[in-house]
Short mmCIF file of C-alpha atoms and ligand atoms in Angstrom, two decimals:
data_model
loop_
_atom_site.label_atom_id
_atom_site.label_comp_id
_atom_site.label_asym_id
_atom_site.label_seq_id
_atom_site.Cartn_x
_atom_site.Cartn_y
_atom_site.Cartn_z
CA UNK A 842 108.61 88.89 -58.43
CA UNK A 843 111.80 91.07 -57.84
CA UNK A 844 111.68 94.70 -56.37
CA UNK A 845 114.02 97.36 -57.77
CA UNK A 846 114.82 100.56 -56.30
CA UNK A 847 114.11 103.20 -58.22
CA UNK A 848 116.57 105.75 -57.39
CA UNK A 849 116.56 109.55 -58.51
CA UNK A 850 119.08 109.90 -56.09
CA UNK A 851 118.92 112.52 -52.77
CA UNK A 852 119.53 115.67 -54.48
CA UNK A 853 116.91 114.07 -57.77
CA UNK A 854 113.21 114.71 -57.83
CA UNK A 855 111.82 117.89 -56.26
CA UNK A 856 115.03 119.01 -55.22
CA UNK A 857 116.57 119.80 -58.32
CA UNK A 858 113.17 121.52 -59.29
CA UNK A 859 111.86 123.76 -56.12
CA UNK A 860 113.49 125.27 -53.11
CA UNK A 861 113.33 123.90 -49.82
CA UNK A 862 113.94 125.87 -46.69
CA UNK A 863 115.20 129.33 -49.17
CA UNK A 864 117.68 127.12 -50.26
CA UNK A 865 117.51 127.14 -53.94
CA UNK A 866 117.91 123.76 -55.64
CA UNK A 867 120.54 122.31 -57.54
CA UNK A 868 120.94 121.62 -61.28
CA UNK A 869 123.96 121.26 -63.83
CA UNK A 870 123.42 124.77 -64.80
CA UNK A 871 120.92 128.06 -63.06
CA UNK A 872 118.49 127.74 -65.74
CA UNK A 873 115.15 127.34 -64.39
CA UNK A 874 112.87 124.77 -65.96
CA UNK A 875 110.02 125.93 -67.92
CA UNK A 876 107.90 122.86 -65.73
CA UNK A 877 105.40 122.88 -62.87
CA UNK A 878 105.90 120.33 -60.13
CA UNK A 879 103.23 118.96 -57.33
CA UNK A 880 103.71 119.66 -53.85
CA UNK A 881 101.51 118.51 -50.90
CA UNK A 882 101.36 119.48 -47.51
CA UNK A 883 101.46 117.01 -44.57
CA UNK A 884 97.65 116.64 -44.93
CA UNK A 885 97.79 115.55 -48.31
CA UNK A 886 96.47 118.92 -49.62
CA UNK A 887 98.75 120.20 -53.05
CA UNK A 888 98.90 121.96 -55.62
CA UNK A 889 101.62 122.56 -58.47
CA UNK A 890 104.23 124.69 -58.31
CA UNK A 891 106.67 126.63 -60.96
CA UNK A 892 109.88 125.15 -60.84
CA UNK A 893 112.44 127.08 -58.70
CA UNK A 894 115.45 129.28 -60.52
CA UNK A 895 118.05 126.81 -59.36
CA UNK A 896 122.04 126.72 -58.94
CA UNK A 897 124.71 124.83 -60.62
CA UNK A 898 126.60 121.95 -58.85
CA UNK A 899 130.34 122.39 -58.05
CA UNK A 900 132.28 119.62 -59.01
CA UNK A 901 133.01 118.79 -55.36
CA UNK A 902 128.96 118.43 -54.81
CA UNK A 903 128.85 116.22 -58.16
CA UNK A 904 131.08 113.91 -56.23
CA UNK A 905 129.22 113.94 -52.74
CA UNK A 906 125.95 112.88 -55.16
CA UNK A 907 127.70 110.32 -56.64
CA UNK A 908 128.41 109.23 -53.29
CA UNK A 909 125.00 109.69 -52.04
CA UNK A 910 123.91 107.18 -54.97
CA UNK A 911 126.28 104.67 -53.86
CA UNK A 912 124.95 104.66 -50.31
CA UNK A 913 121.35 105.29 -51.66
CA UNK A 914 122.24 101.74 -53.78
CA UNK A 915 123.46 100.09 -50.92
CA UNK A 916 120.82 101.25 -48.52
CA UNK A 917 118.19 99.70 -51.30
CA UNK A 918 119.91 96.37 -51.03
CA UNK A 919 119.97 95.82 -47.16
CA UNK A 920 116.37 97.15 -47.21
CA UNK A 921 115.73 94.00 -49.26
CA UNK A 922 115.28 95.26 -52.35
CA UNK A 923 116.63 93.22 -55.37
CA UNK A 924 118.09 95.42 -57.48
CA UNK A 925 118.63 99.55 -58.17
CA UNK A 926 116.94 101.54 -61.17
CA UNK A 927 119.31 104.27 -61.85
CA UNK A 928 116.37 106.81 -62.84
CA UNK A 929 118.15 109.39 -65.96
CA UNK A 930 115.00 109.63 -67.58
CA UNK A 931 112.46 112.48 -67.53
CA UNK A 932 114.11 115.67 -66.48
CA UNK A 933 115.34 114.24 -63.10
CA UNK A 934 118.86 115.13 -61.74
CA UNK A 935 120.95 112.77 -64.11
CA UNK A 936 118.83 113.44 -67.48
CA UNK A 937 119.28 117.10 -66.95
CA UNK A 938 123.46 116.53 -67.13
CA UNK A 939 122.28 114.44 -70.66
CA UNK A 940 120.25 117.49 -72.14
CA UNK A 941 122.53 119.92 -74.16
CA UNK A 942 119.27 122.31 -73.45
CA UNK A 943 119.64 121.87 -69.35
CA UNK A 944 123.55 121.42 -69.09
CA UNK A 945 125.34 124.43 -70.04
CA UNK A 946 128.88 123.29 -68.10
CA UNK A 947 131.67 123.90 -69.52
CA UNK A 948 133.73 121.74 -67.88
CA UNK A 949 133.62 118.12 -67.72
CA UNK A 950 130.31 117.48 -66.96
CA UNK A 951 129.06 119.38 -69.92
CA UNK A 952 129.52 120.54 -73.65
CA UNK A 953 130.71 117.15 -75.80
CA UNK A 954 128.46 114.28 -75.76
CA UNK A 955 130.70 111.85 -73.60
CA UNK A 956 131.09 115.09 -70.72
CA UNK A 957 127.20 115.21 -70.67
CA UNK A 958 127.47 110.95 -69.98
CA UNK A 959 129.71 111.14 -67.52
CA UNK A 960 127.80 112.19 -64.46
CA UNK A 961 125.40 108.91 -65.55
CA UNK A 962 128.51 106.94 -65.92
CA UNK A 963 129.85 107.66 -62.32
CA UNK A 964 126.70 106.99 -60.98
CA UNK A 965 126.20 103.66 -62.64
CA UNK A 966 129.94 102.84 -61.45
CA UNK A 967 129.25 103.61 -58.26
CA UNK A 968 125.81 101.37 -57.84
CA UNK A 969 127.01 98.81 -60.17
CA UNK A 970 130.08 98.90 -57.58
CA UNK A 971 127.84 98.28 -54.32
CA UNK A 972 125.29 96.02 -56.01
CA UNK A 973 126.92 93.95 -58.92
CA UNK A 974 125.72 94.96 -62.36
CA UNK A 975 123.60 92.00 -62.52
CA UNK A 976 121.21 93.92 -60.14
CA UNK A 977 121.50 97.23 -61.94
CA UNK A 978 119.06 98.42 -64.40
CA UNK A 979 119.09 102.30 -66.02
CA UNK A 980 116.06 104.18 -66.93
CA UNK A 981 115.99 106.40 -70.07
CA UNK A 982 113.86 108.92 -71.82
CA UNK A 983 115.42 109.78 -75.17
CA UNK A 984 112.15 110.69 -76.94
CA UNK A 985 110.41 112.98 -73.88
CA UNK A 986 110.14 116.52 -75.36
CA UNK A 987 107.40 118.35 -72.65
CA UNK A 988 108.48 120.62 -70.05
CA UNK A 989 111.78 122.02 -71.46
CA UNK A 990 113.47 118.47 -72.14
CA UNK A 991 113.22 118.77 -75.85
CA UNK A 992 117.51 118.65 -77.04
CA UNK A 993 118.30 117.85 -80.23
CA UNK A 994 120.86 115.90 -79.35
CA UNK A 995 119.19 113.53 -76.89
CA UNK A 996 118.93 110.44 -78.94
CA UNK A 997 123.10 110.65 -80.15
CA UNK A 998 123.83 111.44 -76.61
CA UNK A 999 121.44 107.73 -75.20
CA UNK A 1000 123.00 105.34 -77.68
CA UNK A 1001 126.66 106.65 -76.42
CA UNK A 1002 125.66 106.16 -72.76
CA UNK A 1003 123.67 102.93 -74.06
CA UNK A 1004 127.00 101.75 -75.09
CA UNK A 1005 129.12 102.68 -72.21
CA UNK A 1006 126.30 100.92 -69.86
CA UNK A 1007 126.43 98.04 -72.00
CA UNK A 1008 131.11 97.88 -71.13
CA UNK A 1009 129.57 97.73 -67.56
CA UNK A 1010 127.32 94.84 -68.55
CA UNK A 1011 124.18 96.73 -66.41
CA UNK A 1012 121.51 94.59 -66.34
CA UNK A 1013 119.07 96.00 -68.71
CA UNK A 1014 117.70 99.73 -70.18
CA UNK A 1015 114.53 100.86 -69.40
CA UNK A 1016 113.29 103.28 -72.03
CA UNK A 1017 110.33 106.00 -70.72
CA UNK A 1018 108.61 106.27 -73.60
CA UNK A 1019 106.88 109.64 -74.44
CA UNK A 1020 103.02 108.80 -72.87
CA UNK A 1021 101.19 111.61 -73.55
CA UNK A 1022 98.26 112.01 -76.47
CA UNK A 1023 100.35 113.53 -79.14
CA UNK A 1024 103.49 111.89 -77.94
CA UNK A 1025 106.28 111.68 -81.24
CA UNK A 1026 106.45 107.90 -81.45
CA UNK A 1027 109.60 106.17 -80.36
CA UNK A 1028 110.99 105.09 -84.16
CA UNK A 1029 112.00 101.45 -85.30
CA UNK A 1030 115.55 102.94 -86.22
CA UNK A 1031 116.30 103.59 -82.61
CA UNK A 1032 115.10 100.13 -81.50
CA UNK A 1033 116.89 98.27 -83.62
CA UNK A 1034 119.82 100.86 -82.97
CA UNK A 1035 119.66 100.07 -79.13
CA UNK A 1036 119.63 96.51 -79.73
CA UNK A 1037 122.96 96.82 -81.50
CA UNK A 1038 124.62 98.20 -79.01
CA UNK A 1039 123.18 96.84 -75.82
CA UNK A 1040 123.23 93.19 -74.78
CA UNK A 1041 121.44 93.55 -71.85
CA UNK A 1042 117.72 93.10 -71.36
CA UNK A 1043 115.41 96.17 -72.51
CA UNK A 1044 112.14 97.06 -71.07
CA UNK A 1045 109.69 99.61 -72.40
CA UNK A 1046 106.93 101.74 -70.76
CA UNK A 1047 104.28 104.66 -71.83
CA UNK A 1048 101.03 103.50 -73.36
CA UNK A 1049 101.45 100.07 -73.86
CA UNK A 1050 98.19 97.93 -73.60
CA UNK A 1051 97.90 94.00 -74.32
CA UNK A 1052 98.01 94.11 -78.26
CA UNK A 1053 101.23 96.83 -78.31
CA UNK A 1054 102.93 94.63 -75.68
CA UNK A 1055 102.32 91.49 -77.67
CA UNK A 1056 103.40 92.95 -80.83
CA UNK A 1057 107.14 94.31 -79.71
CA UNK A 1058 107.79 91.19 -77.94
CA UNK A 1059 106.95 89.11 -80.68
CA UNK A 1060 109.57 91.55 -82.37
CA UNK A 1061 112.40 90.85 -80.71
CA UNK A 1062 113.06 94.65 -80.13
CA UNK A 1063 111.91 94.77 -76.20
CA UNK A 1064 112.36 92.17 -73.80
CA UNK A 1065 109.92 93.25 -71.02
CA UNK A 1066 106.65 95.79 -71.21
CA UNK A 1067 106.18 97.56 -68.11
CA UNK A 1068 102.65 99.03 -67.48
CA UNK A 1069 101.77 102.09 -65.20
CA UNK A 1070 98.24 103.56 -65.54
CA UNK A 1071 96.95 100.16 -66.30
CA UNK A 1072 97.60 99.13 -62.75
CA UNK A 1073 96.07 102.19 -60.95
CA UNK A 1074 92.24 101.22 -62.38
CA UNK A 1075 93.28 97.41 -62.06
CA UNK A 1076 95.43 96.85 -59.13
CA UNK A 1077 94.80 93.03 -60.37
CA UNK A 1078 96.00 93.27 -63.39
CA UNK A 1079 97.95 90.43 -64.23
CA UNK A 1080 94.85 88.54 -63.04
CA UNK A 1081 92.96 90.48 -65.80
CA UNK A 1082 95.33 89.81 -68.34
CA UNK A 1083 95.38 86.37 -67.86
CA UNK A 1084 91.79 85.41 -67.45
CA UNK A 1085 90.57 88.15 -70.26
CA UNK A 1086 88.44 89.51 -67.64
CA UNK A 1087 87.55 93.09 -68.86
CA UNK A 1088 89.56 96.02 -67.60
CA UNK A 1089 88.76 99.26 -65.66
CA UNK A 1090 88.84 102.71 -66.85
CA UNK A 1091 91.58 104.98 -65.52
CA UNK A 1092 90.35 108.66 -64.38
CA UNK A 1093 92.96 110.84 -65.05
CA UNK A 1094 90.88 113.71 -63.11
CA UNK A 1095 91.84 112.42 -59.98
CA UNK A 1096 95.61 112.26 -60.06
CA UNK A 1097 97.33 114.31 -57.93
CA UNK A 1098 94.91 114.59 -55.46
CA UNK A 1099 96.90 114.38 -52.51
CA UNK A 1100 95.06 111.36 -50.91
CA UNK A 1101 94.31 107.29 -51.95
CA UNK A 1102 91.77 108.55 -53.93
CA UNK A 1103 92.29 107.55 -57.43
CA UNK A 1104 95.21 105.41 -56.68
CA UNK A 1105 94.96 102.82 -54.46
CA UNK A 1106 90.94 102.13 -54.07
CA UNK A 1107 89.92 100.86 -57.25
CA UNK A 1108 88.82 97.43 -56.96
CA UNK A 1109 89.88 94.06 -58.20
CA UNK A 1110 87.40 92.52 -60.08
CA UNK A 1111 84.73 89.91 -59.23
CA UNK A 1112 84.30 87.13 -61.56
CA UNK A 1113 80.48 86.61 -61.66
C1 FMN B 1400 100.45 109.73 -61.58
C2 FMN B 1400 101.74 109.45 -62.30
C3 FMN B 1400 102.92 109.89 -61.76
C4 FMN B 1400 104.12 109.63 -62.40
N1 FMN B 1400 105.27 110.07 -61.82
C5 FMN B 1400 106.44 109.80 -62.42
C6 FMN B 1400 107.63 110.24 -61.82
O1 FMN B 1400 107.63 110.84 -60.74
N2 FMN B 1400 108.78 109.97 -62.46
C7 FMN B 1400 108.81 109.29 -63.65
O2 FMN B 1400 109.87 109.08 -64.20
N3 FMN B 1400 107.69 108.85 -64.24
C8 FMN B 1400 106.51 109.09 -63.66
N4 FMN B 1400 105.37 108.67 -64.25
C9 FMN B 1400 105.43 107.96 -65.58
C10 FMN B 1400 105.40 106.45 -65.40
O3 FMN B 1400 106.58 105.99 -64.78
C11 FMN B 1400 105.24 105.71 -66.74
O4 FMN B 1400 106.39 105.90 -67.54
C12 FMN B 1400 104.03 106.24 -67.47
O5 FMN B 1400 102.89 106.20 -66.64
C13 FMN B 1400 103.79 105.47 -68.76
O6 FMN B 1400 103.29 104.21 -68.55
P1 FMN B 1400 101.70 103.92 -68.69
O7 FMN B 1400 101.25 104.51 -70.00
O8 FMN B 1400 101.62 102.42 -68.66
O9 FMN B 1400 101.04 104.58 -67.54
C14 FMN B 1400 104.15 108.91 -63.62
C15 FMN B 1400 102.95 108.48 -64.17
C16 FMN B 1400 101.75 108.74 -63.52
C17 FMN B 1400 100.48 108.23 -64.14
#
């Protein structure tokens, strides 16, 4: 099996959502996201947290976290990783710069569709630069709508960066499907869409389960399912899968809880 680093880059994650040290964190624009994010202590004790009011990037900073990607991509590689996820999906650093709603710039990171791709763009040149694009893969959220990500231009603005990541031949797309209960479903019309302008491989994630997988492979329109909860409440999954042995509930109660609890000790199973 190959490992990919998933990389939401230095200044991605937390940063660009709560302060650290006073310092406020960073964001294409100082609008503060109307999210909560988890925070833990050293002892594995947490709790969430409103996002922080944060401040916009210079254009001299967007350039140092281009360059931190780069060496992020390259560090991944002589780690012994085998490829780089570029992660622009779900409100992180580079799907804020996407989101008419969370980029506000007015210069040319922001405004027309291809400003609001370009961030993504130098980033993908830049990893794609260290690591081949054969070993770079780009994850994308175009239908996520909770905590403040809902922009109405989203989907225009992912099949325009699906095409320019498709000149620079990445590897394949990796769309974040919307996983919650009442989640808008991610519509036929986009697939096919994606699969006319991307050559590359396409992998899909958020509430898939044997049947669902089956049934988009067997329709050309993903390539690869990727599976998340599942593999919490079955860390044997694949065994599961492939012997029909039955599979484990997932608590969601116990996420977030700071410790291994509810991650990492459910068991495999034990064929009687
Ligand atoms: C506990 C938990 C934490 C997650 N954290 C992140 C995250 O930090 N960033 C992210 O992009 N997706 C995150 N996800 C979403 C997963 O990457 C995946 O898209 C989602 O779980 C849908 O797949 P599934 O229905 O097979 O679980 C998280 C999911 C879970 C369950």
């Amino acid at each position: 099996m190959e490992e990919y680093f998933s990389s939401s880059g230095t200044w991605g994650g937390c940063h660009t959502l709560l302060s650290i040290d006073g310092e406020p964190p960073v964001a294409p624009s100082a609008l503060k996201a109307d999210a909560q994010v988890w925070v833990a202590d050293e002892q594995g004790n947490g709790q969430m947290l409103d996002c922080s009011m944060p401040r916009a990037l210079t254009v001299p900073e967007i350039r140092n976290v281009v360059e931190d990607y780069r060496r992020a991509a390259r560090n991944a590689l002589e780690a012994g990783f085998d490829g780089v996820e570029i992660h622009a999906a779900n409100g992180y650093l580079i799907d804020q710069f996407l989101r008419s709603t969370s980029n506000h710039r007015i210069d040319e990171y922001g405004g027309s569709i291809e400003n609001r791709v370009r961030f993504l763009m130098e980033v993908a040149e830049a990893v794609q630069s260290e690591v081949g694009a054969d070993r770079v893969g780009v994850r994308l959220a175009p239908y996520i709508t909770a905590r403040g990500m809902n922009c109405p231009e989203i989907v225009d603005t992912i099949e325009y960066a699906a095409e320019c990541l498709n000149q620079l031949s990445v590897a394949y797309l990796h769309l974040s499907e919307a996983d919650w209960d009442d989640a808008p479903q991610v519509p036929l019309e986009f697939r096919h869409q994606l699969r006319q302008v991307f050559d590359g491989a396409l992998i899909v994630a958020g509430r898939y389960d044997q049947d669902k997988a089956r049934d988009i492979l067997s329709s050309g329109l993903a390539d690869l399912v990727a599976f998340g909860r599942p593999f919490i409440a079955n860390p044997d999954f694949p065994a599961r899968i492939r012997h029909g042995w039955p599979l484990a509930e997932f608590d969601g109660n116990t996420l977030f809880g700071g410790t291994e609890q509810g991650y990492s000790d459910y068991p495999a199973y034990t064929p009687v």
